[in-house]
mmCIF file of C-alpha atoms in Angstrom:
data_model
loop_
_atom_site.group_PDB
_atom_site.id
_atom_site.type_symbol
_atom_site.label_atom_id
_atom_site.label_comp_id
_atom_site.label_asym_id
_atom_site.label_seq_id
_atom_site.Cartn_x
_atom_site.Cartn_y
_atom_site.Cartn_z
ATOM 1 C CA MET I 1 127.789 93.549 150.049
ATOM 2 C CA VAL I 2 124.199 94.688 149.467
ATOM 3 C CA SER I 3 125.018 98.324 148.696
ATOM 4 C CA ARG I 4 127.563 97.378 146.032
ATOM 5 C CA ASN I 5 125.078 95.020 144.351
ATOM 6 C CA LEU I 6 122.427 97.730 144.458
ATOM 7 C CA LEU I 7 124.854 100.049 142.659
ATOM 8 C CA TYR I 8 125.027 97.616 139.754
ATOM 9 C CA VAL I 9 121.229 97.263 139.695
ATOM 10 C CA GLN I 10 120.903 101.049 139.662
ATOM 11 C CA VAL I 11 123.340 101.251 136.748
ATOM 12 C CA ILE I 12 121.121 98.863 134.760
ATOM 13 C CA ALA I 13 118.090 101.021 135.588
ATOM 14 C CA LEU I 14 120.079 104.048 134.439
ATOM 15 C CA ALA I 15 120.834 102.338 131.117
ATOM 16 C CA PHE I 16 117.132 101.734 130.535
ATOM 17 C CA SER I 17 116.064 105.246 131.533
ATOM 18 C CA THR I 18 118.705 107.050 129.440
ATOM 19 C CA SER I 19 117.686 105.036 126.368
ATOM 20 C CA LEU I 20 114.153 106.450 126.546
ATOM 21 C CA PHE I 21 114.923 109.941 125.246
ATOM 22 C CA GLY I 22 116.872 108.794 122.212
ATOM 23 C CA GLY I 23 114.887 105.666 121.403
ATOM 24 C CA LEU I 24 111.497 107.349 121.833
ATOM 25 C CA GLY I 25 112.563 110.688 120.395
ATOM 26 C CA GLU I 26 110.061 110.605 117.544
ATOM 27 C CA GLU I 27 107.124 109.784 119.856
ATOM 28 C CA ILE I 28 108.186 112.458 122.368
ATOM 29 C CA ARG I 29 108.509 115.094 119.648
ATOM 30 C CA ILE I 30 105.008 114.321 118.343
ATOM 31 C CA ALA I 31 103.371 114.208 121.788
ATOM 32 C CA CYS I 32 105.045 117.405 123.025
ATOM 33 C CA SER I 33 105.202 119.262 119.669
ATOM 34 C CA ILE I 34 109.017 119.391 119.566
ATOM 35 C CA ASN I 35 110.997 119.500 116.311
ATOM 36 C CA LEU I 36 114.562 118.191 115.862
ATOM 37 C CA GLU I 37 116.171 121.634 116.217
ATOM 38 C CA GLN I 38 114.224 122.299 119.429
ATOM 39 C CA MET I 39 115.394 118.951 120.759
ATOM 40 C CA SER I 40 119.001 120.103 120.279
ATOM 41 C CA LEU I 41 118.216 123.293 122.196
ATOM 42 C CA LEU I 42 116.498 121.248 124.896
ATOM 43 C CA MET I 43 119.529 118.971 125.279
ATOM 44 C CA GLY I 44 121.808 121.993 125.601
ATOM 45 C CA PHE I 45 119.809 124.187 127.959
ATOM 46 C CA SER I 46 118.857 121.261 130.195
ATOM 47 C CA GLN I 47 122.467 121.124 131.322
ATOM 48 C CA ILE I 48 121.850 124.255 133.400
ATOM 49 C CA GLY I 49 120.628 121.823 136.047
ATOM 50 C CA SER I 50 123.992 120.102 135.993
ATOM 51 C CA LEU I 51 125.750 123.469 136.266
ATOM 52 C CA VAL I 52 123.795 124.247 139.441
ATOM 53 C CA SER I 53 124.778 120.859 140.879
ATOM 54 C CA PHE I 54 128.425 121.413 139.912
ATOM 55 C CA LEU I 55 128.659 124.699 141.788
ATOM 56 C CA SER I 56 126.874 123.361 144.875
ATOM 57 C CA LEU I 57 128.603 119.958 145.059
ATOM 58 C CA PRO I 58 131.652 121.046 147.159
ATOM 59 C CA PHE I 59 129.255 122.378 149.802
ATOM 60 C CA LEU I 60 126.911 119.363 149.622
ATOM 61 C CA SER I 61 129.704 116.769 149.729
ATOM 62 C CA LYS I 62 131.231 118.513 152.720
ATOM 63 C CA ARG I 63 127.919 118.509 154.587
ATOM 64 C CA ILE I 64 126.182 115.211 153.776
ATOM 65 C CA GLY I 65 128.699 112.934 152.019
ATOM 66 C CA SER I 66 128.603 110.809 148.889
ATOM 67 C CA TYR I 67 126.112 108.151 150.035
ATOM 68 C CA SER I 68 123.394 110.663 150.921
ATOM 69 C CA LEU I 69 124.033 112.450 147.621
ATOM 70 C CA LEU I 70 123.512 109.128 145.850
ATOM 71 C CA ILE I 71 120.104 108.571 147.478
ATOM 72 C CA THR I 72 119.035 112.172 146.848
ATOM 73 C CA GLY I 73 119.980 111.960 143.172
ATOM 74 C CA ILE I 74 118.073 108.714 142.641
ATOM 75 C CA PHE I 75 114.926 109.964 144.378
ATOM 76 C CA VAL I 76 114.820 113.272 142.481
ATOM 77 C CA SER I 77 115.449 111.330 139.259
ATOM 78 C CA SER I 78 112.312 109.324 140.032
ATOM 79 C CA LEU I 79 110.268 112.515 140.254
ATOM 80 C CA SER I 80 111.718 113.922 137.033
ATOM 81 C CA LEU I 81 111.077 110.698 135.092
ATOM 82 C CA LEU I 82 107.463 110.703 136.238
ATOM 83 C CA GLY I 83 107.111 114.327 135.211
ATOM 84 C CA MET I 84 108.507 113.682 131.724
ATOM 85 C CA GLY I 85 106.126 110.771 131.246
ATOM 86 C CA LEU I 86 103.141 112.940 132.138
ATOM 87 C CA SER I 87 104.221 115.971 130.059
ATOM 88 C CA ARG I 88 102.535 116.890 126.786
ATOM 89 C CA SER I 89 104.251 120.170 125.929
ATOM 90 C CA LEU I 90 107.760 121.462 125.309
ATOM 91 C CA ILE I 91 107.704 123.681 128.419
ATOM 92 C CA PHE I 92 106.752 120.944 130.893
ATOM 93 C CA PHE I 93 108.897 118.252 129.304
ATOM 94 C CA GLY I 94 111.847 120.654 129.218
ATOM 95 C CA ALA I 95 111.404 121.603 132.885
ATOM 96 C CA PHE I 96 111.422 117.983 134.062
ATOM 97 C CA PHE I 97 114.261 117.167 131.656
ATOM 98 C CA LEU I 98 116.273 119.962 133.303
ATOM 99 C CA LEU I 99 115.445 118.520 136.739
ATOM 100 C CA SER I 100 116.648 115.109 135.545
ATOM 101 C CA THR I 101 120.050 116.544 134.613
ATOM 102 C CA LEU I 102 120.359 118.110 138.068
ATOM 103 C CA ALA I 103 119.529 114.826 139.779
ATOM 104 C CA GLY I 104 121.617 112.797 137.344
ATOM 105 C CA TYR I 105 124.640 114.942 138.156
ATOM 106 C CA LEU I 106 124.320 114.200 141.872
ATOM 107 C CA TYR I 107 123.937 110.489 141.198
ATOM 108 C CA GLY I 108 126.618 110.296 138.515
ATOM 109 C CA THR I 109 129.184 112.098 140.668
ATOM 110 C CA SER I 110 128.545 110.143 143.846
ATOM 111 C CA ASN I 111 128.073 106.586 142.557
ATOM 112 C CA VAL I 112 131.740 106.126 141.647
ATOM 113 C CA MET I 113 132.773 107.625 144.996
ATOM 114 C CA VAL I 114 130.515 105.155 146.820
ATOM 115 C CA LEU I 115 131.931 102.269 144.781
ATOM 116 C CA ILE I 116 135.525 103.294 145.571
ATOM 117 C CA ASN I 117 134.765 103.704 149.280
ATOM 118 C CA LEU I 118 133.052 100.311 149.457
ATOM 119 C CA ASP I 119 136.027 98.472 147.931
ATOM 120 C CA PRO I 120 139.072 100.746 147.433
ATOM 121 C CA GLN I 121 141.481 97.889 146.627
ATOM 122 C CA ARG I 122 139.572 96.831 143.494
ATOM 123 C CA SER I 123 138.894 100.221 141.911
ATOM 124 C CA LYS I 124 140.684 99.384 138.640
ATOM 125 C CA THR I 125 138.328 96.431 138.183
ATOM 126 C CA ASN I 126 135.119 97.763 139.730
ATOM 127 C CA ILE I 127 135.014 101.034 137.761
ATOM 128 C CA PRO I 128 135.204 99.385 134.296
ATOM 129 C CA LEU I 129 132.847 96.663 135.560
ATOM 130 C CA MET I 130 130.262 99.287 136.485
ATOM 131 C CA HIS I 131 130.473 100.774 132.993
ATOM 132 C CA LEU I 132 130.249 97.266 131.507
ATOM 133 C CA THR I 133 127.098 96.602 133.535
ATOM 134 C CA TYR I 134 125.618 99.808 132.143
ATOM 135 C CA SER I 135 126.359 98.636 128.600
ATOM 136 C CA ILE I 136 124.748 95.245 129.175
ATOM 137 C CA GLY I 137 121.664 97.015 130.481
ATOM 138 C CA GLY I 138 121.756 99.225 127.390
ATOM 139 C CA MET I 139 121.716 96.176 125.122
ATOM 140 C CA PHE I 140 118.497 94.894 126.687
ATOM 141 C CA SER I 141 117.037 98.398 126.710
ATOM 142 C CA GLY I 142 116.839 98.133 122.915
ATOM 143 C CA LEU I 143 114.244 95.388 123.286
ATOM 144 C CA TYR I 144 112.416 97.522 125.833
ATOM 145 C CA ILE I 145 112.360 100.487 123.440
ATOM 146 C CA ALA I 146 111.031 98.307 120.606
ATOM 147 C CA TYR I 147 108.194 97.184 122.929
ATOM 148 C CA LEU I 148 107.362 100.770 123.952
ATOM 149 C CA LYS I 149 107.220 101.878 120.324
ATOM 150 C CA ARG I 150 104.431 99.371 119.783
ATOM 151 C CA SER I 151 102.458 100.533 122.836
ATOM 152 C CA GLN I 152 102.572 103.930 124.628
ATOM 153 C CA TRP I 153 105.892 105.775 124.941
ATOM 154 C CA TYR I 154 105.101 107.285 128.355
ATOM 155 C CA TYR I 155 104.773 103.832 129.969
ATOM 156 C CA GLY I 156 108.572 103.660 129.974
ATOM 157 C CA TYR I 157 108.980 106.883 131.934
ATOM 158 C CA VAL I 158 106.356 105.931 134.514
ATOM 159 C CA GLN I 159 107.812 102.436 134.968
ATOM 160 C CA MET I 160 111.338 103.801 135.383
ATOM 161 C CA ALA I 161 110.086 106.379 137.896
ATOM 162 C CA VAL I 162 108.641 103.595 140.057
ATOM 163 C CA LEU I 163 111.856 101.550 139.784
ATOM 164 C CA TYR I 164 114.018 104.538 140.787
ATOM 165 C CA ALA I 165 111.832 105.250 143.816
ATOM 166 C CA LEU I 166 112.118 101.622 144.919
ATOM 167 C CA LEU I 167 115.907 101.692 144.549
ATOM 168 C CA ALA I 168 116.171 104.916 146.568
ATOM 169 C CA ILE I 169 114.297 103.211 149.408
ATOM 170 C CA LEU I 170 116.531 100.112 149.202
ATOM 171 C CA PHE I 171 119.696 102.234 149.313
ATOM 172 C CA LEU I 172 118.334 103.933 152.415
ATOM 173 C CA VAL I 173 117.372 100.651 154.112
ATOM 174 C CA PHE I 174 120.703 98.938 153.322
ATOM 175 C CA ARG I 175 122.938 101.919 154.067
ATOM 176 C CA PRO I 176 126.332 100.461 155.134
ATOM 177 C CA GLN I 177 127.522 101.271 158.633
ATOM 178 C CA GLN I 178 130.932 102.437 157.412
ATOM 179 C CA ALA I 179 129.332 105.129 155.239
ATOM 180 C CA ARG I 180 129.145 107.353 158.327
ATOM 181 C CA THR I 181 132.926 107.173 158.717
ATOM 182 C CA TRP I 182 133.889 107.885 155.101
ATOM 183 C CA ALA I 183 136.109 110.933 154.828
ATOM 184 C CA LYS I 184 134.411 114.096 153.616
ATOM 185 C CA PRO I 185 136.347 116.795 151.751
ATOM 186 C CA LYS I 186 137.460 119.694 153.950
ATOM 187 C CA TYR I 187 137.356 122.619 151.541
ATOM 188 C CA GLN I 188 138.390 125.907 153.148
ATOM 189 C CA SER I 189 136.751 128.014 150.455
ATOM 190 C CA LEU I 190 134.740 127.667 147.254
ATOM 191 C CA GLY I 191 137.909 128.012 145.173
ATOM 192 C CA SER I 192 139.693 125.168 146.970
ATOM 193 C CA GLY I 193 137.036 122.810 145.670
ATOM 194 C CA PHE I 194 138.294 123.454 142.119
ATOM 195 C CA SER I 195 142.069 123.707 142.709
ATOM 196 C CA LEU I 196 142.931 121.039 140.100
ATOM 197 C CA LEU I 197 141.986 123.490 137.364
ATOM 198 C CA LYS I 198 145.337 125.213 138.016
ATOM 199 C CA ASP I 199 147.201 122.052 136.921
ATOM 200 C CA ALA I 200 148.107 122.400 133.206
ATOM 201 C CA GLN I 201 148.206 118.625 132.638
ATOM 202 C CA PHE I 202 144.797 118.201 134.238
ATOM 203 C CA ALA I 203 143.431 121.076 132.132
ATOM 204 C CA ARG I 204 144.459 119.244 128.937
ATOM 205 C CA PHE I 205 142.977 116.016 130.244
ATOM 206 C CA LEU I 206 139.768 117.869 131.149
ATOM 207 C CA PHE I 207 139.498 119.272 127.620
ATOM 208 C CA PHE I 208 139.689 115.718 126.307
ATOM 209 C CA LEU I 209 136.958 114.633 128.746
ATOM 210 C CA ILE I 210 134.692 117.545 127.840
ATOM 211 C CA THR I 211 134.929 116.790 124.134
ATOM 212 C CA ALA I 212 134.742 112.998 124.392
ATOM 213 C CA ASN I 213 131.703 113.078 126.688
ATOM 214 C CA ALA I 214 129.944 115.584 124.434
ATOM 215 C CA VAL I 215 130.578 113.370 121.409
ATOM 216 C CA GLU I 216 129.297 110.323 123.313
ATOM 217 C CA PHE I 217 126.165 112.233 124.356
ATOM 218 C CA CYS I 218 125.388 113.168 120.755
ATOM 219 C CA ALA I 219 126.372 109.736 119.435
ATOM 220 C CA ILE I 220 123.567 108.128 121.452
ATOM 221 C CA ILE I 221 120.890 110.478 120.046
ATOM 222 C CA TYR I 222 121.651 111.562 116.481
ATOM 223 C CA PRO I 223 122.524 108.213 114.851
ATOM 224 C CA LEU I 224 119.079 106.975 115.902
ATOM 225 C CA ALA I 225 117.505 110.082 114.348
ATOM 226 C CA TYR I 226 119.569 109.425 111.182
ATOM 227 C CA ILE I 227 118.278 105.852 110.960
ATOM 228 C CA THR I 228 114.683 107.027 111.443
ATOM 229 C CA GLU I 229 114.538 110.205 109.359
ATOM 230 C CA VAL I 230 117.131 109.602 106.624
ATOM 231 C CA LEU I 231 117.228 105.821 106.188
ATOM 232 C CA GLY I 232 113.543 105.234 107.014
ATOM 233 C CA GLY I 233 114.153 102.748 109.838
ATOM 234 C CA LYS I 234 111.117 101.488 111.753
ATOM 235 C CA ALA I 235 110.722 100.295 115.362
ATOM 236 C CA SER I 236 112.644 97.058 114.778
ATOM 237 C CA ALA I 237 115.530 98.986 113.185
ATOM 238 C CA ILE I 238 115.744 101.388 116.128
ATOM 239 C CA GLY I 239 115.662 98.481 118.588
ATOM 240 C CA SER I 240 118.428 96.722 116.639
ATOM 241 C CA ALA I 241 120.498 99.911 116.502
ATOM 242 C CA ILE I 242 120.283 100.365 120.281
ATOM 243 C CA VAL I 243 121.236 96.724 120.882
ATOM 244 C CA ILE I 244 124.180 96.934 118.458
ATOM 245 C CA LEU I 245 125.433 100.242 119.823
ATOM 246 C CA HIS I 246 125.265 99.193 123.464
ATOM 247 C CA GLY I 247 126.540 95.715 122.611
ATOM 248 C CA SER I 248 129.679 97.133 121.020
ATOM 249 C CA ILE I 249 130.080 99.529 123.949
ATOM 250 C CA ALA I 250 129.882 96.525 126.287
ATOM 251 C CA CYS I 251 132.531 94.675 124.248
ATOM 252 C CA SER I 252 134.806 97.713 124.438
ATOM 253 C CA ARG I 253 134.482 97.922 128.209
ATOM 254 C CA LEU I 254 134.934 94.186 128.623
ATOM 255 C CA MET I 255 138.152 94.205 126.599
ATOM 256 C CA VAL I 256 139.822 96.975 128.599
ATOM 257 C CA ILE I 257 139.409 95.258 132.000
ATOM 258 C CA PRO I 258 142.186 92.639 131.460
ATOM 259 C CA LEU I 259 144.339 95.231 129.674
ATOM 260 C CA LEU I 260 144.191 97.616 132.644
ATOM 261 C CA LYS I 261 144.823 94.806 135.131
ATOM 262 C CA GLN I 262 147.934 93.819 133.148
ATOM 263 C CA GLY I 263 149.294 97.362 133.317
ATOM 264 C CA PHE I 264 148.491 98.627 129.810
ATOM 265 C CA ALA I 265 148.907 102.425 129.813
ATOM 266 C CA PRO I 266 145.477 104.115 130.129
ATOM 267 C CA LYS I 267 146.573 107.083 128.009
ATOM 268 C CA ARG I 268 147.580 104.805 125.135
ATOM 269 C CA LEU I 269 144.220 103.053 125.381
ATOM 270 C CA LEU I 270 142.408 106.407 125.205
ATOM 271 C CA LEU I 271 144.277 107.358 122.035
ATOM 272 C CA ILE I 272 143.349 104.070 120.335
ATOM 273 C CA LEU I 273 139.708 104.353 121.398
ATOM 274 C CA SER I 274 139.477 107.939 120.138
ATOM 275 C CA LEU I 275 140.762 106.943 116.697
ATOM 276 C CA VAL I 276 138.239 104.106 116.433
ATOM 277 C CA CYS I 277 135.402 106.434 117.474
ATOM 278 C CA ALA I 278 136.374 109.088 114.908
ATOM 279 C CA THR I 279 136.560 106.430 112.186
ATOM 280 C CA GLY I 280 133.065 105.163 113.006
ATOM 281 C CA LEU I 281 131.637 108.689 112.847
ATOM 282 C CA LEU I 282 133.311 109.429 109.519
ATOM 283 C CA LEU I 283 131.968 106.239 107.941
ATOM 284 C CA LEU I 284 128.488 106.876 109.364
ATOM 285 C CA ALA I 285 128.417 110.286 107.653
ATOM 286 C CA PHE I 286 128.667 108.581 104.250
ATOM 287 C CA SER I 287 126.476 105.534 104.921
ATOM 288 C CA SER I 288 123.486 105.200 102.616
ATOM 289 C CA SER I 289 121.931 101.922 103.792
ATOM 290 C CA LEU I 290 120.659 100.585 107.087
ATOM 291 C CA GLY I 291 123.149 97.688 107.121
ATOM 292 C CA VAL I 292 126.167 99.973 106.662
ATOM 293 C CA ALA I 293 124.844 102.385 109.298
ATOM 294 C CA LEU I 294 124.489 99.568 111.838
ATOM 295 C CA LEU I 295 128.047 98.451 111.076
ATOM 296 C CA CYS I 296 129.254 102.014 111.667
ATOM 297 C CA LEU I 297 127.350 102.079 114.966
ATOM 298 C CA SER I 298 129.217 98.977 116.136
ATOM 299 C CA LEU I 299 132.545 100.666 115.318
ATOM 300 C CA LEU I 300 131.415 103.845 117.044
ATOM 301 C CA GLY I 301 130.457 101.864 120.156
ATOM 302 C CA LEU I 302 133.803 100.065 120.250
ATOM 303 C CA GLY I 303 135.571 103.414 120.178
ATOM 304 C CA ILE I 304 133.503 105.506 122.556
ATOM 305 C CA GLY I 305 132.524 102.706 124.933
ATOM 306 C CA ALA I 306 135.593 102.437 127.163
ATOM 307 C CA VAL I 307 136.645 106.096 127.109
ATOM 308 C CA ASN I 308 134.921 106.937 130.402
ATOM 309 C CA PRO I 309 136.091 103.947 132.493
ATOM 310 C CA VAL I 310 139.672 104.163 131.185
ATOM 311 C CA SER I 311 139.820 107.917 131.789
ATOM 312 C CA GLN I 312 138.512 107.411 135.337
ATOM 313 C CA VAL I 313 141.262 104.871 136.038
ATOM 314 C CA LEU I 314 143.808 107.319 134.625
ATOM 315 C CA GLU I 315 142.632 110.235 136.730
ATOM 316 C CA ILE I 316 142.495 108.394 140.077
ATOM 317 C CA THR I 317 146.073 107.171 139.556
ATOM 318 C CA GLN I 318 147.377 110.575 138.414
ATOM 319 C CA TRP I 319 145.520 112.801 140.910
ATOM 320 C CA PRO I 320 144.530 110.640 143.904
ATOM 321 C CA GLN I 321 144.660 113.478 146.462
ATOM 322 C CA ASP I 322 141.019 114.599 146.089
ATOM 323 C CA LEU I 323 138.686 112.048 144.532
ATOM 324 C CA MET I 324 135.513 114.042 145.151
ATOM 325 C CA GLN I 325 136.974 117.065 143.338
ATOM 326 C CA LEU I 326 137.954 114.744 140.486
ATOM 327 C CA ALA I 327 134.422 113.366 140.316
ATOM 328 C CA ASN I 328 132.920 116.862 140.355
ATOM 329 C CA LEU I 329 135.246 118.237 137.664
ATOM 330 C CA ARG I 330 134.668 115.149 135.529
ATOM 331 C CA SER I 331 130.924 115.663 135.789
ATOM 332 C CA MET I 332 131.398 119.372 135.095
ATOM 333 C CA GLY I 333 133.290 118.427 131.935
ATOM 334 C CA SER I 334 130.356 116.292 130.831
ATOM 335 C CA THR I 335 127.984 119.145 131.643
ATOM 336 C CA ALA I 336 129.946 121.743 129.676
ATOM 337 C CA GLY I 337 130.199 119.502 126.633
ATOM 338 C CA ARG I 338 126.563 118.464 126.765
ATOM 339 C CA MET I 339 125.491 122.070 127.144
ATOM 340 C CA PHE I 340 127.303 123.513 124.138
ATOM 341 C CA MET I 341 127.743 120.597 121.734
ATOM 342 C CA PRO I 342 123.996 120.084 121.056
ATOM 343 C CA LEU I 343 123.690 123.818 120.361
ATOM 344 C CA LEU I 344 126.454 123.584 117.752
ATOM 345 C CA VAL I 345 124.876 120.438 116.350
ATOM 346 C CA GLY I 346 121.517 122.210 116.129
ATOM 347 C CA LEU I 347 123.156 125.044 114.178
ATOM 348 C CA ILE I 348 124.729 122.527 111.782
ATOM 349 C CA LEU I 349 121.360 120.799 111.361
ATOM 350 C CA THR I 350 119.617 124.009 110.378
ATOM 351 C CA THR I 351 122.395 124.886 107.902
ATOM 352 C CA PHE I 352 123.496 121.536 106.516
ATOM 353 C CA SER I 353 122.361 117.958 107.312
ATOM 354 C CA LEU I 354 122.628 115.072 109.757
ATOM 355 C CA SER I 355 125.563 113.670 107.797
ATOM 356 C CA SER I 356 127.451 116.917 108.423
ATOM 357 C CA VAL I 357 126.840 116.445 112.138
ATOM 358 C CA PHE I 358 128.817 113.182 112.133
ATOM 359 C CA LEU I 359 131.699 114.830 110.246
ATOM 360 C CA PHE I 360 131.746 117.593 112.856
ATOM 361 C CA LEU I 361 131.734 115.118 115.761
ATOM 362 C CA ALA I 362 134.574 113.143 114.168
ATOM 363 C CA CYS I 363 136.668 116.321 113.868
ATOM 364 C CA CYS I 364 135.969 117.135 117.527
ATOM 365 C CA MET I 365 137.173 113.680 118.562
ATOM 366 C CA VAL I 366 140.407 114.071 116.572
ATOM 367 C CA LEU I 367 140.999 117.498 118.135
ATOM 368 C CA SER I 368 140.577 116.103 121.660
ATOM 369 C CA LEU I 369 143.002 113.297 120.786
ATOM 370 C CA LEU I 370 145.643 115.831 119.701
ATOM 371 C CA VAL I 371 145.259 117.779 122.963
ATOM 372 C CA LEU I 372 145.606 114.568 124.979
ATOM 373 C CA LEU I 373 148.805 113.741 123.079
ATOM 374 C CA ARG I 374 150.376 116.944 124.436
ATOM 375 C CA SER I 375 149.843 115.958 128.050
ATOM 376 C CA ARG I 376 152.620 114.216 130.003
ATOM 377 C CA MET I 377 150.788 111.401 131.789
#
C-alpha cells in the first residue's frame, strides 16, 4: 500500500530532520548567537506549540480526521524547517522552532493512528517497525551531519524543507479511499477528550511516559554537547556518536519485535529498558574519554530505544476504547516533559556541570521506573 510505504519514508525524513538541531548545535549557536543555557530555554519554551496542538487536537480530529492532520503537520513542518535554515538570530530561530513543535505534534500524533487504520491486524509489528525505521534513518543521519559540518549547516534545513513539502504532496496524491470512512472520535465536550486522566493506572503510566520521553529528548542533545565541549570531539566524533546512538536504538527496537510477538509482557520489557537507560546515563556522567563516552551512548541507546514502541503496544492493549485520545495524551506527555525538563537541565548547567545533568536524568529514569512498578498492568 502506497500510503503505508510513504509513512516509513516520512519517518526516515523525520530522523534526518530531528538530528539537525543536536548535531549542528554548535553551528546554530554561533550563527544565531545562542549560548548553551539559552538553548535549554529554547527547547523548553518551544513546547508551547505542542501545548496548543494538544488542546486543539480533540476538535481537529473530530472535524478532519487523522489523515488530514498528518498532511497538515508535514506541510507546516516544511515551512518551519525552511524558516530555521534562513534564521540568523535567536528570536527568528526560536519562532520557527516553536512552529516546528506545533507541526511535529500534529504529525507525531496522527502517524501512528494512520498506520493502525491502514493495517489494524498487524499493529504489534508495525508500530515497533516504524520506530525501527526511524532508528535506521538516524544511523545514516550521522553521516549527513558530518557532511553538513564540513559545508554549511543551513543546507540541511533547506534540503529537509524541500523533502517534507514533496512528501506532503505525495500523501495528498496517494490518499487511500478508505481514509474517508475511518471512524472519527465523537467527543461530547472538551473534557470527554481527556477522560483517561481519571484512570489511576493510566495516570501512573502517563507519568512514566512523561519522564521517559523527557529523558530521551535530552539524551539526544546533551551527550553530543558533552562530546564537543568537554571531550573536545570534532565533526567525525559527532558523526560517530550519532551513528552509534541511533544504531543502538535500532538494535533495541529490533530486539523487542520478536519478544512482543511471542507474548513477552510489555511492562516487564519497559522495566528492563529503563534500568539499562539509567545505567548508561550514570556511566556517561563519569566518562573522561571519547571511547568510554561512545560506549555509554550505545548502552543509553539500547535502554531508551524501545521504550516508546513498547509503551505504545502496552497502551493500545490496555486502553483500546479511544486510540486518538491515547495518541493525544501520549503526545501531551512528551510535550510536558520536553517543556520542563530542559528548563531544569538549564538550571543544573548554570549551577553545576554537564556531568551533573546525566546524573539528574538517571535519577529521573529510576523514579519513573518505580512509579511504573506500582501500576497493575
